[in-house]
Coordinates of C-alpha atoms in Angstrom, one line a residue:
Chain A
M1 CA 0.0 0.0 0.0
N2 CA 2.6 2.5 1.1
S3 CA 5.0 1.5 -1.6
N4 CA 2.2 2.2 -4.0
L5 CA 1.8 5.6 -2.5
D6 CA 5.5 6.3 -2.7
H7 CA 5.3 5.6 -6.4
F8 CA 2.5 8.1 -6.8
I9 CA 4.3 10.7 -4.8
V10 CA 7.1 10.5 -7.3
G11 CA 4.5 10.7 -10.1
L12 CA 3.0 13.8 -8.5
K13 CA 6.4 15.5 -8.5
K14 CA 6.6 14.8 -12.2
Q15 CA 3.2 16.3 -12.6
K16 CA 1.6 13.0 -13.8
E17 CA -2.2 13.2 -14.0
D18 CA -2.8 9.7 -12.8
A19 CA -0.8 10.4 -9.7
L20 CA -2.9 13.5 -9.0
A21 CA -6.1 11.4 -9.3
Y22 CA -4.7 8.9 -6.8
I23 CA -3.6 11.5 -4.3
I24 CA -7.0 13.1 -4.5
K25 CA -8.7 9.7 -3.9
M26 CA -6.4 9.1 -0.9
Y27 CA -6.5 12.5 0.7
L28 CA -9.6 14.3 -0.2
P29 CA -11.5 12.8 2.8
L30 CA -8.8 14.1 5.1
V31 CA -8.6 17.6 3.5
K32 CA -12.4 17.8 3.4
T33 CA -12.7 16.9 7.0
I34 CA -10.1 19.4 8.2
T35 CA -11.4 22.3 6.1
T36 CA -15.0 21.6 7.0
K37 CA -14.1 21.5 10.7
I38 CA -12.3 24.9 10.5
L39 CA -14.6 26.7 8.1
F40 CA -17.9 25.4 9.5
R41 CA -19.2 29.0 9.7
L42 CA -18.5 29.7 6.1
S43 CA -20.5 28.7 3.1
P44 CA -20.1 25.3 1.3
F45 CA -18.7 27.3 -1.5
D46 CA -15.9 28.7 0.7
I47 CA -15.1 25.2 1.8
E48 CA -15.0 23.9 -1.7
E49 CA -12.8 26.7 -2.8
C50 CA -10.4 26.0 0.1
I51 CA -10.2 22.3 -0.8
N52 CA -9.5 23.2 -4.4
D53 CA -6.8 25.7 -3.3
V54 CA -5.1 23.0 -1.1
F55 CA -4.9 20.5 -3.9
L56 CA -3.8 23.0 -6.5
S57 CA -1.0 24.3 -4.3
V58 CA 0.1 20.8 -3.4
W59 CA 0.1 19.9 -7.1
K60 CA 2.2 23.0 -7.9
N61 CA 4.6 22.5 -5.0
A62 CA 4.9 18.8 -5.0
H63 CA 8.6 19.1 -5.8
Q64 CA 9.2 20.6 -2.4
F65 CA 7.9 17.6 -0.5
Q66 CA 10.6 15.4 1.1
G67 CA 9.8 12.2 2.8
D68 CA 7.7 9.0 2.5
A69 CA 4.1 8.2 2.5
A70 CA 3.5 8.7 6.2
D71 CA 5.2 12.2 6.0
F72 CA 3.0 13.0 3.0
K73 CA -0.2 12.6 5.0
K74 CA 1.2 15.0 7.7
W75 CA 2.3 17.4 5.1
I76 CA -0.9 17.6 3.2
G77 CA -2.9 17.7 6.5
M78 CA -0.7 20.6 7.7
I79 CA -1.2 22.6 4.4
A80 CA -5.0 22.1 4.6
K81 CA -5.0 23.1 8.3
Y82 CA -3.2 26.3 7.8
K83 CA -4.8 27.3 4.6
A84 CA -8.2 26.8 6.2
I85 CA -7.2 28.8 9.4
D86 CA -5.8 31.6 7.2
R87 CA -9.1 31.7 5.3
Y88 CA -11.1 31.7 8.5
R89 CA -9.1 34.6 9.8
Q90 CA -9.6 36.6 6.6
Y91 CA -13.3 35.9 6.9
E92 CA -13.3 37.2 10.5
K93 CA -11.4 40.3 9.5
Q94 CA -13.8 40.9 6.8
R95 CA -16.7 40.7 9.2
E96 CA -15.0 43.1 11.6
R97 CA -14.4 45.5 8.8
E98 CA -18.1 45.6 8.0
H99 CA -18.9 46.7 11.5
V100 CA -16.1 49.2 12.1
D101 CA -16.8 51.9 9.5
E102 CA -15.5 54.8 11.5
L103 CA -12.0 53.3 11.9
L104 CA -11.6 53.6 8.1
N105 CA -10.1 57.0 8.0
H106 CA -7.4 56.1 10.4
K107 CA -6.3 52.6 9.3
T108 CA -6.8 52.8 5.7
H109 CA -4.0 50.7 4.4
T110 CA -4.9 47.6 6.3
L111 CA -8.5 47.8 5.2
L112 CA -8.0 47.4 1.5
P113 CA -8.8 43.9 0.6
E114 CA -6.1 43.9 -2.0
H115 CA -3.6 44.2 0.8
S116 CA -4.2 40.6 1.8
L117 CA -5.2 39.3 -1.6
L118 CA -2.1 40.5 -3.4
Q119 CA 0.1 38.5 -1.1
Q120 CA -1.7 35.2 -1.6
E121 CA 0.8 33.8 -4.0
E122 CA 3.7 34.8 -1.9
K123 CA 2.1 33.5 1.2
T124 CA 1.5 30.1 -0.4
M125 CA 5.2 30.1 -1.4
L126 CA 6.1 30.8 2.2
L127 CA 3.8 28.1 3.6
F128 CA 5.4 25.5 1.4
A129 CA 8.9 26.6 2.2
L130 CA 8.2 26.5 5.9
S131 CA 6.5 23.1 5.7
Q132 CA 9.9 21.7 5.0
L133 CA 11.3 22.5 8.5
S134 CA 11.2 19.9 11.2
E135 CA 7.8 19.3 12.7
I136 CA 7.6 21.6 15.7
D137 CA 9.6 24.4 14.0
S138 CA 7.5 24.4 10.9
E139 CA 4.3 24.8 13.0
I140 CA 5.9 27.7 14.9
F141 CA 7.2 29.4 11.8
I142 CA 3.9 29.0 9.9
M143 CA 2.0 30.5 12.8
K144 CA 4.4 33.4 13.0
Y145 CA 4.9 34.2 9.3
Y146 CA 2.0 32.7 7.5
L147 CA -0.8 33.3 10.1
E148 CA 1.1 36.3 11.5
L149 CA 0.3 35.4 15.1
S150 CA 2.3 37.0 17.9
N151 CA 4.9 35.0 19.8
S152 CA 2.7 34.8 22.9
E153 CA -0.3 33.5 21.0
I154 CA 1.9 30.8 19.5
A155 CA 3.2 29.9 23.0
D156 CA -0.3 29.7 24.3
Y157 CA -1.5 27.5 21.4
L158 CA 1.4 25.1 21.6
N159 CA 1.7 25.0 25.4
L160 CA 5.2 26.3 25.3
S161 CA 6.7 29.2 27.2
K162 CA 7.1 32.4 25.2
A163 CA 10.9 32.2 25.7
A164 CA 10.9 28.8 24.1
V165 CA 9.0 30.2 21.1
D166 CA 11.4 33.2 20.9
N167 CA 14.3 30.9 21.0
R168 CA 13.1 28.5 18.4
L169 CA 12.3 31.3 16.0
Y170 CA 15.7 32.8 16.6
R171 CA 17.5 29.6 15.9
G172 CA 15.3 28.6 13.0
K173 CA 15.8 31.9 11.3
K174 CA 19.5 31.3 11.2
V175 CA 18.9 28.0 9.5
L176 CA 16.6 29.6 7.0
A177 CA 19.0 32.5 6.4
H178 CA 20.7 30.9 3.5
N179 CA 17.4 31.1 1.5
K180 CA 17.5 34.6 0.1
R181 CA 14.0 34.7 -1.3
L182 CA 12.5 33.4 2.0
K183 CA 14.4 36.0 3.9
E184 CA 12.8 38.7 1.9
L185 CA 9.4 37.3 2.6
M186 CA 9.9 37.1 6.4
V187 CA 11.3 40.6 6.9
Chain B
M1 CA -13.7 25.6 18.3
S2 CA -10.9 28.0 18.4
I3 CA -7.7 28.5 16.5
K4 CA -5.9 26.9 19.4
E5 CA -7.9 23.7 19.0
W6 CA -7.4 23.8 15.2
V7 CA -3.7 24.2 15.4
T8 CA -3.3 21.3 17.8
M9 CA -5.8 19.1 15.9
D10 CA -4.9 15.4 15.9
L11 CA -4.9 14.6 12.2
D12 CA -4.8 10.9 12.8
G13 CA -7.7 10.7 15.1
L14 CA -10.2 12.5 12.8
E15 CA -13.4 10.8 11.9
L16 CA -13.3 11.3 8.1
L17 CA -16.1 12.7 6.1
E18 CA -17.3 10.8 3.1
V19 CA -16.3 11.9 -0.3
S20 CA -18.2 11.1 -3.5
E21 CA -16.6 10.2 -6.8
Y22 CA -18.1 13.4 -8.2
E23 CA -16.2 15.5 -5.6
E24 CA -12.9 13.8 -6.5
K25 CA -13.5 14.5 -10.2
R26 CA -14.4 18.1 -9.4
V27 CA -11.2 18.8 -7.5
Q28 CA -9.1 17.0 -10.2
S29 CA -10.6 19.0 -13.0
F30 CA -10.1 22.2 -11.1
V31 CA -6.4 21.5 -10.5
L32 CA -5.8 20.5 -14.1
S33 CA -7.7 23.4 -15.5
K34 CA -5.5 25.8 -13.6
Q35 CA -2.4 24.1 -14.8
K36 CA -3.3 24.8 -18.4
R37 CA -3.9 28.5 -17.9
P38 CA -1.7 30.0 -15.3
S39 CA -3.8 33.1 -14.9
V40 CA -7.3 32.7 -13.6
Y41 CA -8.2 36.1 -14.8
K42 CA -7.0 35.9 -18.4
N43 CA -10.0 34.1 -19.7
I44 CA -12.4 36.2 -17.7
A45 CA -10.8 39.3 -19.0
I46 CA -10.9 38.1 -22.6
A47 CA -14.6 37.3 -22.2
L48 CA -15.1 40.7 -20.8
T49 CA -13.4 42.3 -23.8
C50 CA -16.2 40.9 -25.9
I51 CA -19.0 41.9 -23.6
L52 CA -17.7 45.4 -22.9
G53 CA -16.9 45.9 -26.6
I54 CA -20.5 45.6 -27.4
T55 CA -21.9 47.6 -24.5
T56 CA -19.5 50.5 -24.7
A57 CA -19.6 51.0 -28.4
T58 CA -23.0 52.6 -28.0
A59 CA -21.6 55.4 -25.8
F60 CA -19.9 57.1 -28.7
A61 CA -22.2 59.0 -31.0
F62 CA -20.6 60.8 -33.9
P63 CA -21.3 64.3 -35.1
T64 CA -22.5 64.4 -38.7
V65 CA -21.2 67.8 -39.4
A66 CA -17.6 67.8 -40.5
S67 CA -15.4 69.8 -38.3
Q68 CA -12.8 72.3 -39.6
I69 CA -10.1 70.9 -37.3
P70 CA -7.1 69.6 -39.4
F71 CA -7.4 65.9 -39.9
M72 CA -5.4 63.5 -37.8
K73 CA -5.1 66.0 -35.0
N74 CA -7.4 66.5 -32.1
V75 CA -9.2 63.3 -32.8
I76 CA -11.0 63.4 -29.5
S77 CA -13.1 66.3 -30.6
Y78 CA -14.9 64.1 -33.1
F79 CA -16.4 62.1 -30.3
S80 CA -19.5 63.3 -28.6
D81 CA -18.9 63.8 -24.9
D82 CA -22.3 64.0 -23.3
S83 CA -21.1 62.5 -20.0
N84 CA -18.0 64.7 -19.8
R85 CA -15.8 61.7 -20.1
Y86 CA -13.3 63.2 -22.5
K87 CA -13.4 66.8 -21.4
N88 CA -9.9 66.8 -20.1
F89 CA -8.4 64.2 -22.5
E90 CA -6.8 66.8 -24.7
I91 CA -5.2 68.6 -21.8
Y92 CA -3.8 65.6 -19.8
S93 CA -3.1 63.1 -22.5
S94 CA 0.3 62.7 -24.1
D95 CA 1.0 63.6 -27.7
I96 CA 2.1 60.3 -29.3
G97 CA 2.1 61.4 -32.9
Q98 CA 3.4 58.1 -34.4
V99 CA 2.5 57.5 -38.1
Q100 CA 3.1 54.4 -40.2
S101 CA 2.0 53.8 -43.8
S102 CA 1.7 50.4 -45.4
N103 CA -0.1 49.3 -48.6
G104 CA -1.8 52.6 -49.1
I105 CA -3.2 52.9 -45.5
S106 CA -1.7 55.4 -43.0
V107 CA -2.3 54.9 -39.4
M108 CA -1.5 57.5 -36.7
I109 CA -1.7 57.3 -33.0
D110 CA -2.7 60.8 -31.9
R111 CA -2.8 61.0 -28.1
A112 CA -3.0 58.6 -25.2
V113 CA -3.4 58.7 -21.4
Y114 CA -3.3 56.3 -18.5
D115 CA -5.1 57.3 -15.3
G116 CA -3.9 54.4 -13.2
T117 CA -6.9 52.2 -14.2
N118 CA -7.9 52.9 -17.8
V119 CA -5.9 53.6 -20.9
T120 CA -7.5 55.8 -23.6
V121 CA -5.9 56.1 -27.0
S122 CA -7.1 58.2 -30.0
F123 CA -5.9 57.4 -33.5
A124 CA -6.6 58.1 -37.1
V125 CA -6.6 56.2 -40.4
E126 CA -6.2 57.5 -43.9
T127 CA -6.6 55.2 -46.9
D128 CA -5.8 55.6 -50.6
E129 CA -8.7 53.3 -51.6
D130 CA -12.2 53.8 -50.4
L131 CA -12.8 51.2 -47.6
G132 CA -16.5 52.0 -47.1
E133 CA -18.4 53.2 -44.0
N134 CA -17.3 50.7 -41.4
I135 CA -13.8 49.3 -40.9
K136 CA -12.3 47.5 -38.0
P137 CA -8.7 46.3 -37.3
M138 CA -8.2 42.6 -37.3
Q139 CA -6.2 41.1 -34.5
G140 CA -6.1 44.7 -33.6
M141 CA -6.5 45.1 -29.8
F142 CA -4.0 47.2 -28.1
N143 CA -1.6 45.1 -26.1
I144 CA -0.5 46.2 -22.6
L145 CA 2.7 44.5 -21.7
G146 CA 2.7 42.6 -18.4
A147 CA -1.1 42.7 -18.1
D148 CA -2.9 39.4 -17.5
G149 CA -5.6 40.6 -19.9
S150 CA -7.7 43.6 -20.5
A151 CA -11.2 44.6 -21.2
G152 CA -11.9 47.4 -23.5
S153 CA -13.6 48.7 -26.6
M154 CA -12.7 50.4 -29.8
K155 CA -14.7 52.5 -32.1
I156 CA -13.7 53.7 -35.5
N157 CA -15.8 56.3 -37.4
K158 CA -15.6 57.6 -40.9
I159 CA -15.3 61.4 -41.0
S160 CA -14.8 62.0 -44.7
E161 CA -13.8 60.2 -47.8
N162 CA -11.0 57.8 -47.0
R163 CA -10.5 59.2 -43.5
Y164 CA -11.4 57.6 -40.2
I165 CA -10.8 58.4 -36.6
G166 CA -10.7 55.9 -33.7
L167 CA -10.8 55.8 -30.0
A168 CA -9.9 52.8 -27.8
T169 CA -10.4 52.5 -24.1
L170 CA -8.8 49.6 -22.2
T171 CA -8.9 48.5 -18.7
P172 CA -5.9 46.2 -18.2
F173 CA -5.9 43.6 -15.4
F174 CA -2.7 43.1 -13.6
E175 CA -1.6 40.3 -11.4
N176 CA -2.7 40.8 -7.8
N177 CA -4.6 43.9 -8.7
I178 CA -1.4 46.0 -8.6
N179 CA -1.5 48.6 -11.4
P180 CA 1.9 49.8 -12.3
D181 CA 3.0 53.4 -12.4
S182 CA 3.6 53.2 -16.1
V183 CA 2.4 50.9 -18.9
N184 CA 4.0 49.9 -22.1
I185 CA 1.6 49.6 -24.9
S186 CA 2.0 48.1 -28.3
W187 CA -0.3 47.9 -31.3
Q188 CA 0.2 45.8 -34.4
P189 CA -3.0 45.5 -36.3
K190 CA -2.7 42.8 -39.1
S191 CA -5.3 44.3 -41.4
F192 CA -8.3 46.5 -41.6
Y193 CA -11.5 44.7 -42.5
S194 CA -14.2 46.6 -44.4
L195 CA -17.6 45.5 -43.5
S196 CA -19.3 46.9 -46.6
K197 CA -16.8 45.4 -49.0
E198 CA -16.4 42.3 -47.0
R199 CA -12.7 42.4 -47.6
E200 CA -9.5 42.6 -45.6
F201 CA -6.8 45.2 -46.4
S202 CA -3.6 43.9 -44.8
G203 CA -0.5 45.8 -44.1
D204 CA 2.3 46.1 -41.6
W205 CA 1.9 48.6 -38.9
S206 CA 3.6 48.5 -35.5
F207 CA 3.4 51.0 -32.7
A208 CA 4.8 51.1 -29.2
F209 CA 4.7 53.7 -26.6
T210 CA 4.9 54.2 -22.8
L211 CA 2.4 56.1 -20.6
T212 CA 3.0 57.2 -17.1
R213 CA 0.0 57.2 -14.7
L214 CA -1.7 60.5 -13.9
D215 CA -1.4 61.6 -10.3
G216 CA -4.5 60.8 -8.4
N217 CA -6.0 61.0 -4.9
I218 CA -7.7 58.0 -3.5
M219 CA -10.5 58.4 -1.0
L220 CA -11.5 55.4 1.0
L221 CA -15.1 55.1 1.8
N222 CA -16.6 51.6 2.4
K223 CA -20.1 53.0 2.0
F224 CA -22.7 50.4 1.5
V225 CA -26.3 49.9 0.6
R226 CA -28.2 46.7 0.8
S227 CA -31.5 45.2 -0.3
N228 CA -32.8 41.8 0.6
D229 CA -30.5 40.0 -1.8
I230 CA -27.8 42.4 -2.6
N231 CA -25.1 44.1 -0.6
F232 CA -23.3 46.8 -2.5
T233 CA -20.2 48.6 -1.3
V234 CA -18.4 51.6 -2.7
Q235 CA -14.9 50.9 -1.4
S236 CA -13.0 53.9 -2.7
I237 CA -12.9 56.6 -5.3
E238 CA -9.8 57.7 -7.1
F239 CA -9.7 61.2 -8.6
T240 CA -7.3 62.3 -11.3
D241 CA -7.5 65.4 -13.5
L242 CA -8.9 63.2 -16.3
S243 CA -11.2 60.8 -14.6
T244 CA -12.9 59.5 -11.5
I245 CA -12.7 55.8 -10.8
I246 CA -15.2 54.2 -8.5
N247 CA -14.1 50.9 -7.0
Y248 CA -16.9 48.7 -5.7
E249 CA -17.8 45.3 -4.4
Q250 CA -21.1 43.5 -4.7
L251 CA -22.2 40.5 -2.7
V252 CA -25.5 38.8 -3.6
S253 CA -27.4 36.0 -2.0
D254 CA -27.0 32.4 -3.2
E255 CA -30.7 32.3 -3.9
I256 CA -30.6 35.1 -6.5
V257 CA -27.4 33.7 -8.1
S258 CA -28.8 30.2 -8.4
K259 CA -32.0 31.7 -9.9
W260 CA -30.5 34.1 -12.3
G261 CA -26.9 33.0 -13.0
S262 CA -25.4 36.5 -13.3
V263 CA -25.8 39.7 -11.4
T264 CA -23.9 42.8 -12.5
P265 CA -24.4 46.5 -11.6
I266 CA -25.0 49.5 -13.8
F267 CA -24.9 53.0 -12.5
E268 CA -26.6 56.3 -12.5
I269 CA -24.0 58.8 -11.3
S270 CA -24.6 62.5 -10.8
D271 CA -23.5 65.3 -8.5
N272 CA -25.4 67.8 -6.3
L273 CA -25.4 70.4 -9.0
G274 CA -27.3 68.2 -11.3
H275 CA -24.5 67.2 -13.7
I276 CA -25.0 63.7 -15.0
Y277 CA -21.8 61.6 -15.4
K278 CA -23.4 58.3 -16.2
D279 CA -26.9 57.2 -17.0
R280 CA -28.1 53.6 -17.3
S281 CA -27.0 53.3 -20.9
G282 CA -23.7 51.9 -19.7
G283 CA -20.5 52.9 -21.4
G284 CA -17.3 54.2 -20.1
G285 CA -14.4 52.1 -18.8
G286 CA -15.0 49.4 -16.3
I287 CA -14.0 46.0 -15.3
A288 CA -15.5 43.5 -12.9
I289 CA -14.2 40.1 -11.8
S290 CA -16.5 37.7 -10.0
N291 CA -15.8 34.6 -8.1
R292 CA -16.7 31.2 -9.5
S293 CA -20.1 30.9 -7.9
G294 CA -21.0 34.4 -9.0
N295 CA -22.1 35.8 -5.6
Y296 CA -19.1 38.1 -5.2
L297 CA -18.1 40.7 -7.6
K298 CA -15.4 43.3 -7.5
G299 CA -15.0 46.0 -10.1
S300 CA -14.5 49.5 -11.0
T301 CA -16.3 52.0 -13.2
S302 CA -14.9 55.2 -14.5
I303 CA -16.4 58.6 -15.2
G304 CA -14.9 61.9 -16.3
A305 CA -13.5 64.5 -13.9
I306 CA -16.0 65.9 -11.4
E307 CA -17.3 69.4 -12.3
A308 CA -15.8 72.2 -10.3
G309 CA -18.0 73.3 -7.4
A310 CA -19.7 69.9 -6.9
T311 CA -19.5 68.9 -3.3
Q312 CA -21.4 65.6 -3.4
L313 CA -21.3 62.7 -5.8
I314 CA -24.4 60.5 -6.0
V315 CA -24.0 57.0 -7.0
K316 CA -27.0 54.9 -7.6
P317 CA -26.3 51.2 -8.3
I318 CA -28.8 49.1 -10.2
A319 CA -28.2 45.4 -10.1
I320 CA -29.1 43.6 -13.3
A321 CA -29.8 39.9 -12.7
T322 CA -29.9 38.0 -16.0
L323 CA -30.2 34.4 -17.1
L324 CA -26.9 33.4 -18.6
D325 CA -28.5 32.9 -22.0
G326 CA -29.6 36.5 -21.8
E327 CA -33.3 35.7 -22.3
E328 CA -34.7 37.4 -19.3
H329 CA -33.6 39.8 -16.7
I330 CA -34.8 41.8 -13.7
E331 CA -33.5 45.1 -12.3
V332 CA -33.0 45.7 -8.6
E333 CA -32.6 49.4 -7.8
L334 CA -30.6 50.1 -4.7
E335 CA -30.6 53.3 -2.7
S336 CA -28.3 56.0 -3.8
I337 CA -25.0 56.3 -2.1
V338 CA -24.1 60.0 -1.4
I339 CA -20.4 60.7 -1.2
N340 CA -19.2 64.0 0.3
L341 CA -16.3 65.3 -1.7
E342 CA -13.5 66.6 0.4
R343 CA -12.2 69.3 -1.9

């Protein structure tokens, strides 16, 4: 079973359509479950769009995946989880925006929807780059740079001390520093 | 559930939802369709080119009395300007003045301007042979380098024997909605087609020029009106010396989309002094991109510069819901949005 899957992961990296079909068959239930749980307040359309987005970005970034079949499940699950959380937070922001008209004149730049939309491509790139780090580091880095959470929020979510999060981010950044493109995105 | 619970979700312990074969196929065809066309917007934009091409052409009416202005100069004066759209074109546009002749047909780009959203180009054509009343360039849309696509219209009118004048308006669509500070435009029509003679007159014309965007002021608003099914927001207005660009968003209920297929707005735009910038007849630059299900639409519409002395702009959106085959439609009039101009 798993050797079969390994075969298809290689196929996916080579952009083989039968491999895509197989990966969808194997992981659509997982991706659908994760996105539905997180986006339960949004419309079925939003959930569908998120699922599509997950598979499209996995297809486009398959070459970045390293590991075996067991890692692949974790990987695609993590992409689905963070894509969905990101979408949920955008939805929340949108709702707030609709209620807070008077703030407009003061905080104009953050209120343009383009501000978040225009970075979507870059954000996906960042997400995939960070997904290659070791397990705990990748979660921390994704929360920090993809979801843009604060260090104390991350500490709270992962039951770590804030110092531990600071420390891991500091050390991780050194490791990532050789990747120039990534450095630009994280500044 | 909270973000904390989601972040720490145990992916192995999930009770998985069922997935139908149809859903698998849908995801697969979505992914593969994206692979073949890298830009989502390209096709939409091309489709819009056709639609807007038809609707906007009606906006230009042509004076029958020949003017005394030397031919191939001041082309814009040949186009009627009821809605004030071209009032400042002559003043703020750049003189391009490129002329090329091939096979007895001379083409000249007169003037052009880029206001940050729309590009307007005036040009003229002179022919040795009579090409008849109506001509159109073949493979002849203006190309904006770096744009994912553009929507636009072109109108060519005959002004005297063997002489024609043309006006093209384009709304380029750039990746991530970031419009650059300058645009490079090229135009290489392959031939001119004469409708009355049913013949193509080919030649070799090639133009290229660069336009820098006019300085503008953007005013953020987020003013919205809603009806039962439609939520309409004017997000911002951008003012330049040439034009006024209104950016909007429209959100409609799933019920109305599933019943009608397509819901798009038209506008009545006036000011507190009674000047009318846009009536329902459509026309003028504009572009709108909707999501796949059709319930969210984001777009812009352009009018000319606001008349001096006006302190309020009144924008009345009218949502037109149509069946996709165009056979039936309804209009939903929304309340007017009154915008105080800080000038």
